[in-house]
PDB file of C-alpha atoms in Angstrom:
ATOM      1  CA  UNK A1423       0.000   0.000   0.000  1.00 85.00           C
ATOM      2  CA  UNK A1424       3.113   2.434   1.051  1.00 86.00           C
ATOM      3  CA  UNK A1425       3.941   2.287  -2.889  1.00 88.00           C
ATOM      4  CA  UNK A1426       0.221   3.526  -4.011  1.00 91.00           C
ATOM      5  CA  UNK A1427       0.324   6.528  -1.434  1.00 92.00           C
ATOM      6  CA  UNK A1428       3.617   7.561  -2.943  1.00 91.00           C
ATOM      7  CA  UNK A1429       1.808   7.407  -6.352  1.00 90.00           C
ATOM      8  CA  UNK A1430      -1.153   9.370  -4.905  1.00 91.00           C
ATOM      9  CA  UNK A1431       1.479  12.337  -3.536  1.00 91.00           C
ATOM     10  CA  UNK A1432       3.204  12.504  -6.469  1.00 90.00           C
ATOM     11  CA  UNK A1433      -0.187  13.050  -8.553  1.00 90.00           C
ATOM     12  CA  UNK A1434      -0.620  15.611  -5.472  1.00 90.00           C
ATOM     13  CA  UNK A1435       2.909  17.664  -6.439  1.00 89.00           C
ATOM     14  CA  UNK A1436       2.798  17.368 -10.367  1.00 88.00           C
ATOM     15  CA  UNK A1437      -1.386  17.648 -11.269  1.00 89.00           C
ATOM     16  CA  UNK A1438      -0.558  15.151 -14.110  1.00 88.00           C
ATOM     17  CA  UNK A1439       0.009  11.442 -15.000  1.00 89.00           C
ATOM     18  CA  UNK A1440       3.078  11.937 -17.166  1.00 88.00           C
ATOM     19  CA  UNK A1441       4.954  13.994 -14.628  1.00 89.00           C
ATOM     20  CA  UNK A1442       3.659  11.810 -11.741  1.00 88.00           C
ATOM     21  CA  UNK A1443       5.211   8.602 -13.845  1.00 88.00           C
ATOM     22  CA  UNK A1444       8.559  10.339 -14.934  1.00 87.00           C
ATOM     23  CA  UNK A1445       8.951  11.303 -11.193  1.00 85.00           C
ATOM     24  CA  UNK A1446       8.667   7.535  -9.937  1.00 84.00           C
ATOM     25  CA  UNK A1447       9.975   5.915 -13.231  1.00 84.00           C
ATOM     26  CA  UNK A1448       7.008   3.873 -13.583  1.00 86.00           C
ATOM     27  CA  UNK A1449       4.331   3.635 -16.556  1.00 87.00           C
ATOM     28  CA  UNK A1450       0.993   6.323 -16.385  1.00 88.00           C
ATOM     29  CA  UNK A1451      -1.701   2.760 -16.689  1.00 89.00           C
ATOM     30  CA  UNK A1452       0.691   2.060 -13.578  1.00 90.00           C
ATOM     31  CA  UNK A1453      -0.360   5.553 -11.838  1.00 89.00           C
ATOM     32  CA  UNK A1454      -4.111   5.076 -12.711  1.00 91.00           C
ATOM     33  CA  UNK A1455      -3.965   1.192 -11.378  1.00 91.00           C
ATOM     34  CA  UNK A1456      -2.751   2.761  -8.101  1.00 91.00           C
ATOM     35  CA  UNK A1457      -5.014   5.638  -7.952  1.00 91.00           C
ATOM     36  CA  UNK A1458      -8.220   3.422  -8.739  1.00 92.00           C
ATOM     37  CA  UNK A1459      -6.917   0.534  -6.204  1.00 93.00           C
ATOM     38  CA  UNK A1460      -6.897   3.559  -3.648  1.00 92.00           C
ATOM     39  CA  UNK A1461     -10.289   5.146  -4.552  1.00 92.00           C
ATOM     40  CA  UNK A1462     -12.035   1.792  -4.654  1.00 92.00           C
ATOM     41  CA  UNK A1463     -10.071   0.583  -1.004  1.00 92.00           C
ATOM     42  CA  UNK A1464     -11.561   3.851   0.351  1.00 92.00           C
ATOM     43  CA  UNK A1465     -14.868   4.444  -1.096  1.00 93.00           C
ATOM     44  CA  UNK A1466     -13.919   7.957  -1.849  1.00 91.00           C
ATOM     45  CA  UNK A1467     -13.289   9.699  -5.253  1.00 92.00           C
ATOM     46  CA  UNK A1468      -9.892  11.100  -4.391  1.00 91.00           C
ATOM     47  CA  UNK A1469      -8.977  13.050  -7.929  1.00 91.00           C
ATOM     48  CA  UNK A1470     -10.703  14.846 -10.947  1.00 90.00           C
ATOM     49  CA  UNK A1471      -9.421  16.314 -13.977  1.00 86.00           C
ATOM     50  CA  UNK A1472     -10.397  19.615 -14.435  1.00 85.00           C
ATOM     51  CA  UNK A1473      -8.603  21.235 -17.947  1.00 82.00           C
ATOM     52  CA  UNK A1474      -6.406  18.757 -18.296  1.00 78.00           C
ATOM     53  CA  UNK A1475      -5.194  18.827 -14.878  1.00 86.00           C
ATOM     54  CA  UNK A1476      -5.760  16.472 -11.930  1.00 88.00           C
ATOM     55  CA  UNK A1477      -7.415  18.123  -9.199  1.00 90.00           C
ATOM     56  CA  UNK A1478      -7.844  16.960  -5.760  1.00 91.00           C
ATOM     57  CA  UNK A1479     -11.269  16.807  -4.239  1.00 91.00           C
ATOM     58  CA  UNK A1480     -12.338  17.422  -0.683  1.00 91.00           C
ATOM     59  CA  UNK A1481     -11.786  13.659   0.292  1.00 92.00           C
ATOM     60  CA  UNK A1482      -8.375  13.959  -1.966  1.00 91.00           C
ATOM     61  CA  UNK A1483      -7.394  17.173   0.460  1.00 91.00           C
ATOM     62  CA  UNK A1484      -7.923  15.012   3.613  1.00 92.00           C
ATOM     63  CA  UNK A1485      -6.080  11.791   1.898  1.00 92.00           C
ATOM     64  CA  UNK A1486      -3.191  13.640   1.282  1.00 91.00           C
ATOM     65  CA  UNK A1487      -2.446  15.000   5.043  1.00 90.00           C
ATOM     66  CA  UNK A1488      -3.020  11.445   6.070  1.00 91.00           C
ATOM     67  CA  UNK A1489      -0.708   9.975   2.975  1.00 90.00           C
ATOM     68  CA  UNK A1490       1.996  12.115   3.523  1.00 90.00           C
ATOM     69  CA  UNK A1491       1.576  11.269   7.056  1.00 90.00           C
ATOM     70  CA  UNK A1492       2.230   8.208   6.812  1.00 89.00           C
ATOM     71  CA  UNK A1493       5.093   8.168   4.218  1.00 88.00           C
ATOM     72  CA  UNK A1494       6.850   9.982   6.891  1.00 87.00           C
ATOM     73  CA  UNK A1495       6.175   7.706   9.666  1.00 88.00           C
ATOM     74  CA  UNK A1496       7.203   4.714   7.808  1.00 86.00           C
ATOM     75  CA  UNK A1497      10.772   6.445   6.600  1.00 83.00           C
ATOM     76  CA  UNK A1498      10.856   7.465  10.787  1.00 81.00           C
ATOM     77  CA  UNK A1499      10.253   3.310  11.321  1.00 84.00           C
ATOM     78  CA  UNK A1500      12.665   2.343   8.737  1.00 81.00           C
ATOM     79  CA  UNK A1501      15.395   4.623  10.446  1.00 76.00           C
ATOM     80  CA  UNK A1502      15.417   2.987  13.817  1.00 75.00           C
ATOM     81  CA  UNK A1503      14.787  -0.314  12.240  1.00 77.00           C
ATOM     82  CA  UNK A1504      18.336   0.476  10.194  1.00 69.00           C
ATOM     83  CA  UNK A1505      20.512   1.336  13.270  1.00 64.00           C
ATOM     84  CA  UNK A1506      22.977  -1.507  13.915  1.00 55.00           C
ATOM     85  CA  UNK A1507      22.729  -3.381  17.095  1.00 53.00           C
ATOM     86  CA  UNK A1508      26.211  -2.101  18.524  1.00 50.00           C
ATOM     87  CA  UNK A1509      24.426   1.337  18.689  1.00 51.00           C
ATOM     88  CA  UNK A1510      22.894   2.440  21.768  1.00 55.00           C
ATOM     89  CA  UNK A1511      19.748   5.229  22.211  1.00 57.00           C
ATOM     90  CA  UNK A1512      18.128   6.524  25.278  1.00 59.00           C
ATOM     91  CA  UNK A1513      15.134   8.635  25.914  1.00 62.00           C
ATOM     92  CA  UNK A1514      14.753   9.962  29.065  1.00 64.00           C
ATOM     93  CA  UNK A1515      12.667  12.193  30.898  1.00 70.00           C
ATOM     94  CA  UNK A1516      13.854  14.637  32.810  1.00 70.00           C
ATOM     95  CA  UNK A1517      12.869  17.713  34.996  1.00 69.00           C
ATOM     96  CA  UNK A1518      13.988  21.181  33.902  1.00 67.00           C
ATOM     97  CA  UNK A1519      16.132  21.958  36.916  1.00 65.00           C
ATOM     98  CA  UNK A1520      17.810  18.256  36.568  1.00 66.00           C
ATOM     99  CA  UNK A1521      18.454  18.849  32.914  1.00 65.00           C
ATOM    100  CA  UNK A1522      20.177  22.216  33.359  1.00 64.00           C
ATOM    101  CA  UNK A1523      22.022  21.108  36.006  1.00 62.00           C
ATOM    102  CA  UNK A1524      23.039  17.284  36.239  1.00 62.00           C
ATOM    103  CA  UNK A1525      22.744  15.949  32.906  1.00 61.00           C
ATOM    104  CA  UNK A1526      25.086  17.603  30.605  1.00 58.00           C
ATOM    105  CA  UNK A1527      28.207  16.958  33.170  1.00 55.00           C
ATOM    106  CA  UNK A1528      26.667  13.092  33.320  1.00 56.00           C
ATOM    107  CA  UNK A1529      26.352  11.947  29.531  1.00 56.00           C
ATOM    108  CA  UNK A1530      29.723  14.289  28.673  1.00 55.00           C
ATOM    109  CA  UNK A1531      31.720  11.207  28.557  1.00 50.00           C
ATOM    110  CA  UNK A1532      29.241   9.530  25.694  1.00 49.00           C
ATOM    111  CA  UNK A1533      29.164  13.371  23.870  1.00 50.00           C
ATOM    112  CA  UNK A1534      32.219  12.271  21.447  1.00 53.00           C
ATOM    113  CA  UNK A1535      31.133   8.329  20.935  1.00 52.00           C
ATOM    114  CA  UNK A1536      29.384   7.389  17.904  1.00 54.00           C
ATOM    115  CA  UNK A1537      28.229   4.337  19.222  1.00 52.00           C
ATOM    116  CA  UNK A1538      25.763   6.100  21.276  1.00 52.00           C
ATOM    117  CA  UNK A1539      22.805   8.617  21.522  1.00 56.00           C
ATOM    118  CA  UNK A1540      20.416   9.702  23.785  1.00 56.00           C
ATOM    119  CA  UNK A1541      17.993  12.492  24.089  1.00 61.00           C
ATOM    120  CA  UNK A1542      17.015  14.086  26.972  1.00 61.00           C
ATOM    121  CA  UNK A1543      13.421  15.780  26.852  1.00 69.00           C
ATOM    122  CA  UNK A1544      12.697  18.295  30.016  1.00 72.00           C
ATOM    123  CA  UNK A1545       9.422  19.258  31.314  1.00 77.00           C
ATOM    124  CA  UNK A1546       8.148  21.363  33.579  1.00 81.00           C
ATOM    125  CA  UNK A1547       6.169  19.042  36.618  1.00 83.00           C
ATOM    126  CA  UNK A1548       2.698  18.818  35.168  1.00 85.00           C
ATOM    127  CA  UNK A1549       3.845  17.218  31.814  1.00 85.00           C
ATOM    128  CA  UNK A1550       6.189  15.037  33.256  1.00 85.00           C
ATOM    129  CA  UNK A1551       3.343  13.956  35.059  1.00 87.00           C
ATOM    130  CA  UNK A1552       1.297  13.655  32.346  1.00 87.00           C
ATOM    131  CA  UNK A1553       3.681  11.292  30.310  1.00 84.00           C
ATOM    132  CA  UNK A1554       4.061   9.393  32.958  1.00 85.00           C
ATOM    133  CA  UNK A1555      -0.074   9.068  33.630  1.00 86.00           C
ATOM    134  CA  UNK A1556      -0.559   8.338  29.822  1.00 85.00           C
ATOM    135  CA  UNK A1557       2.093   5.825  29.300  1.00 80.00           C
ATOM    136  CA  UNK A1558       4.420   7.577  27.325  1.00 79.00           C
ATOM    137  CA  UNK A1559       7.447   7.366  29.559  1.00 78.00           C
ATOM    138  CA  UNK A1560       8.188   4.554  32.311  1.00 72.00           C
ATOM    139  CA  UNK A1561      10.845   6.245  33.911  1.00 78.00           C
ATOM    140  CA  UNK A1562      10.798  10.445  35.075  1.00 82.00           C
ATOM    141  CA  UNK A1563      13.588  12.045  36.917  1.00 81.00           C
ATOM    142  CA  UNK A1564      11.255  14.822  38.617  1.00 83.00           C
ATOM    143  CA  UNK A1565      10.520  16.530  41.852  1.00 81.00           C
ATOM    144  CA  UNK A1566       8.740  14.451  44.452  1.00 80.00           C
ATOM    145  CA  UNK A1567       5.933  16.257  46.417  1.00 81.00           C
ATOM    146  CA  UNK A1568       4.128  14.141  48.991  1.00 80.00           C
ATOM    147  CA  UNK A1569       1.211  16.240  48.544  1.00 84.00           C
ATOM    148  CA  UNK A1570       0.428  14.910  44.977  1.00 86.00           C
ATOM    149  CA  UNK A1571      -1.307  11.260  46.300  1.00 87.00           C
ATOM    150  CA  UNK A1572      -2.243  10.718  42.777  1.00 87.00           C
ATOM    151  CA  UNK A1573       1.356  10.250  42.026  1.00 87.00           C
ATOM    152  CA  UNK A1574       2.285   8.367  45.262  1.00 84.00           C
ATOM    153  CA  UNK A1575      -0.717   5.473  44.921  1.00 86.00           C
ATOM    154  CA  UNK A1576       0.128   4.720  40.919  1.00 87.00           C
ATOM    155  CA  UNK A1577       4.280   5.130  41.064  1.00 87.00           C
ATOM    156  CA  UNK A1578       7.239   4.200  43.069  1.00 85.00           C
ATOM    157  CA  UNK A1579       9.538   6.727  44.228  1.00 83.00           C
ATOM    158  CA  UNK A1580      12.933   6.149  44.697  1.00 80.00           C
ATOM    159  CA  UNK A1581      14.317   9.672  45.912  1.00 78.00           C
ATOM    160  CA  UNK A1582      17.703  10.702  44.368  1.00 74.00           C
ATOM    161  CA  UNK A1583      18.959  13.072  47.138  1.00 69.00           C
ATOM    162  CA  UNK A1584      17.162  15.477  49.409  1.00 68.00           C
ATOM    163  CA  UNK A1585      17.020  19.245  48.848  1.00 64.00           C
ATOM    164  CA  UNK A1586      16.670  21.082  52.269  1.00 67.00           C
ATOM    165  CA  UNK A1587      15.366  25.033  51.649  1.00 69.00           C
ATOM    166  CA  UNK A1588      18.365  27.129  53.364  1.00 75.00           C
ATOM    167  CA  UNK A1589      17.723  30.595  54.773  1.00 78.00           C
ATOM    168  CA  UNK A1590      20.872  32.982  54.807  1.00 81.00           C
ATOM    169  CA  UNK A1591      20.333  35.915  56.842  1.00 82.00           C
ATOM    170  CA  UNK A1592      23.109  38.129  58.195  1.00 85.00           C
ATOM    171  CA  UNK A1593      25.411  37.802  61.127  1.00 87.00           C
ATOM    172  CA  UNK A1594      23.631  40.871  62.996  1.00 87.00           C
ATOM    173  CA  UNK A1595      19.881  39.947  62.181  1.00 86.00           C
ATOM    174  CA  UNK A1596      17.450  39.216  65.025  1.00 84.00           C
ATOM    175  CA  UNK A1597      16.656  35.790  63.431  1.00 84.00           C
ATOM    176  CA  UNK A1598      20.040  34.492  63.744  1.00 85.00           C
ATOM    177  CA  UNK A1599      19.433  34.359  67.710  1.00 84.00           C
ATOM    178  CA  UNK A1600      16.383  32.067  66.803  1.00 83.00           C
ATOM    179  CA  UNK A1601      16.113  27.962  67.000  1.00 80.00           C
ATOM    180  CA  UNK A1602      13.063  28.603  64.877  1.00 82.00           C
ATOM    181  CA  UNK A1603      11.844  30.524  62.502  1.00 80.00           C
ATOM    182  CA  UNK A1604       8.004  30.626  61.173  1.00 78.00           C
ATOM    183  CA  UNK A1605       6.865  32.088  57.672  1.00 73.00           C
ATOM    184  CA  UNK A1606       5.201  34.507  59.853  1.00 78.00           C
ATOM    185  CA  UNK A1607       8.871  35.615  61.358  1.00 79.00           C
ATOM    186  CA  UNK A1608       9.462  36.373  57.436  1.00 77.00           C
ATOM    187  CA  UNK A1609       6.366  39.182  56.506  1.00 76.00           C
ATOM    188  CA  UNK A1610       8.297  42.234  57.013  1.00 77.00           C
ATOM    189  CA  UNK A1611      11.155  40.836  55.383  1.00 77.00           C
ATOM    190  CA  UNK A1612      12.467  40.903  51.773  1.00 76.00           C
ATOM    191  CA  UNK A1613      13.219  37.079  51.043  1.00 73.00           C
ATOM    192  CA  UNK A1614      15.423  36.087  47.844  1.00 69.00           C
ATOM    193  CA  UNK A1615      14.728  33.267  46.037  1.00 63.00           C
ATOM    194  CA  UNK A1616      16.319  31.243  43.338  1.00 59.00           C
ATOM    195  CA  UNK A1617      14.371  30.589  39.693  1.00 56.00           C
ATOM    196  CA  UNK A1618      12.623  27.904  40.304  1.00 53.00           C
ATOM    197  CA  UNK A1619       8.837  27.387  39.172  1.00 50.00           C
ATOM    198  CA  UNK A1620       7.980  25.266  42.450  1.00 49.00           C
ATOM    199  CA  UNK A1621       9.274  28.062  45.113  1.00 48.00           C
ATOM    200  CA  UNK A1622       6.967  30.818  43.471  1.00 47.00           C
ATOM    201  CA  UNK A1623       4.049  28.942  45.394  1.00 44.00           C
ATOM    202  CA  UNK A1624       6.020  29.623  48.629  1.00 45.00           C
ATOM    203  CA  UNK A1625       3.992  32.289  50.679  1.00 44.00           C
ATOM    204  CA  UNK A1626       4.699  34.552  53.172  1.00 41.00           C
ATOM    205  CA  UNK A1627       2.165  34.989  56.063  1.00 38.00           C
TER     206      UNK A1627
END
């Protein structure tokens, strides 16, 4: 079938049976065969000739997205199915903050080796969350927040390293003398924070 959609773009690009045959080096009963085999497999009139051109009509228009659709997916297919086996590829998925800061100094030893290739796709928390709900990733290197029970029933967690929220305050400020300090010992005070998506829900009272 891959062979009569190829037909069916070409007829697309060149409006015309000769050009459409030249282009694939085939015969023009060959490119009508195709194109009837398609129309009659679909139930659809796909092309008209309209002043000696071929034409597409409305079912044609839709074909064609789906056509050239799928003459890219299969040439996608055909690629992986090419690699040799002593070639290695990883997909992972990865948190934004874990991307920018772990990953590059971890796969630098693989950057210059041919035999392997990985990409690394980061995400802010709610996608990761959603690949990992629809079954598009098995694996997520991500932010754990006990809070999300969604997250905690369906997946196991096994927590890479803790990151404990430090407060620097001067040598002379009133907090210092302090074994604890409340959010509320923070409302008169200007707090920096770094860029981070998850600390802008941090408030105040």
């Amino acid at each position: 079938m891959l062979d009569k959609f190829k037909t069916f773009v070409a007829l697309a690009q060149y409006k015309s049976f000769t050009q459409a045959a030249q282009h694939l080096y085939c015969s023009q009963p060959t490119i009508s065969q195709h194109l009837k085999l398609l129309e009659k497999h679909y139930n659809a009139q796909l092309m008209t000739r309209r002043n000696g051109e071929v034409v597409l009509t409305s079912k044609g228009e839709q074909f064609l997205t789906y056509a050239k659709e799928i003459l890219m997916l299969n040439d996608q297919l055909t690629e992986k199915m090419q690699r040799t086996d002593e070639s290695s590829h990883m997909s992972v998925y990865v948190s934004y903050y874990l991307a920018n800061h772990f990953f590059d100094e971890l796969f630098s030893f693989i950057h210059n080796d041919e035999r392997y290739s990985y990409d690394i796709q980061s995400a802010d928390y709610a996608t990761l969350k959603m690949h990992l709900l629809n079954e598009k990733t098995n694996f997520a290197l991500m932010p754990y927040y006990a809070e999300d029970i969604e997250m905690n029933e369906r997946f196991t967690v096994h927590p890479l390293f803790d990151e404990p929220f430090v407060l620097i305050v001067p040598n002379d400020h009133p907090l210092v003398q302090r074994k604890v300090i409340y959010t509320k010992d923070l409302k008169d005070e200007n707090v920096f924070l770094p860029m981070r998506s998850n600390l802008k829900m941090l408030q105040v009272r």
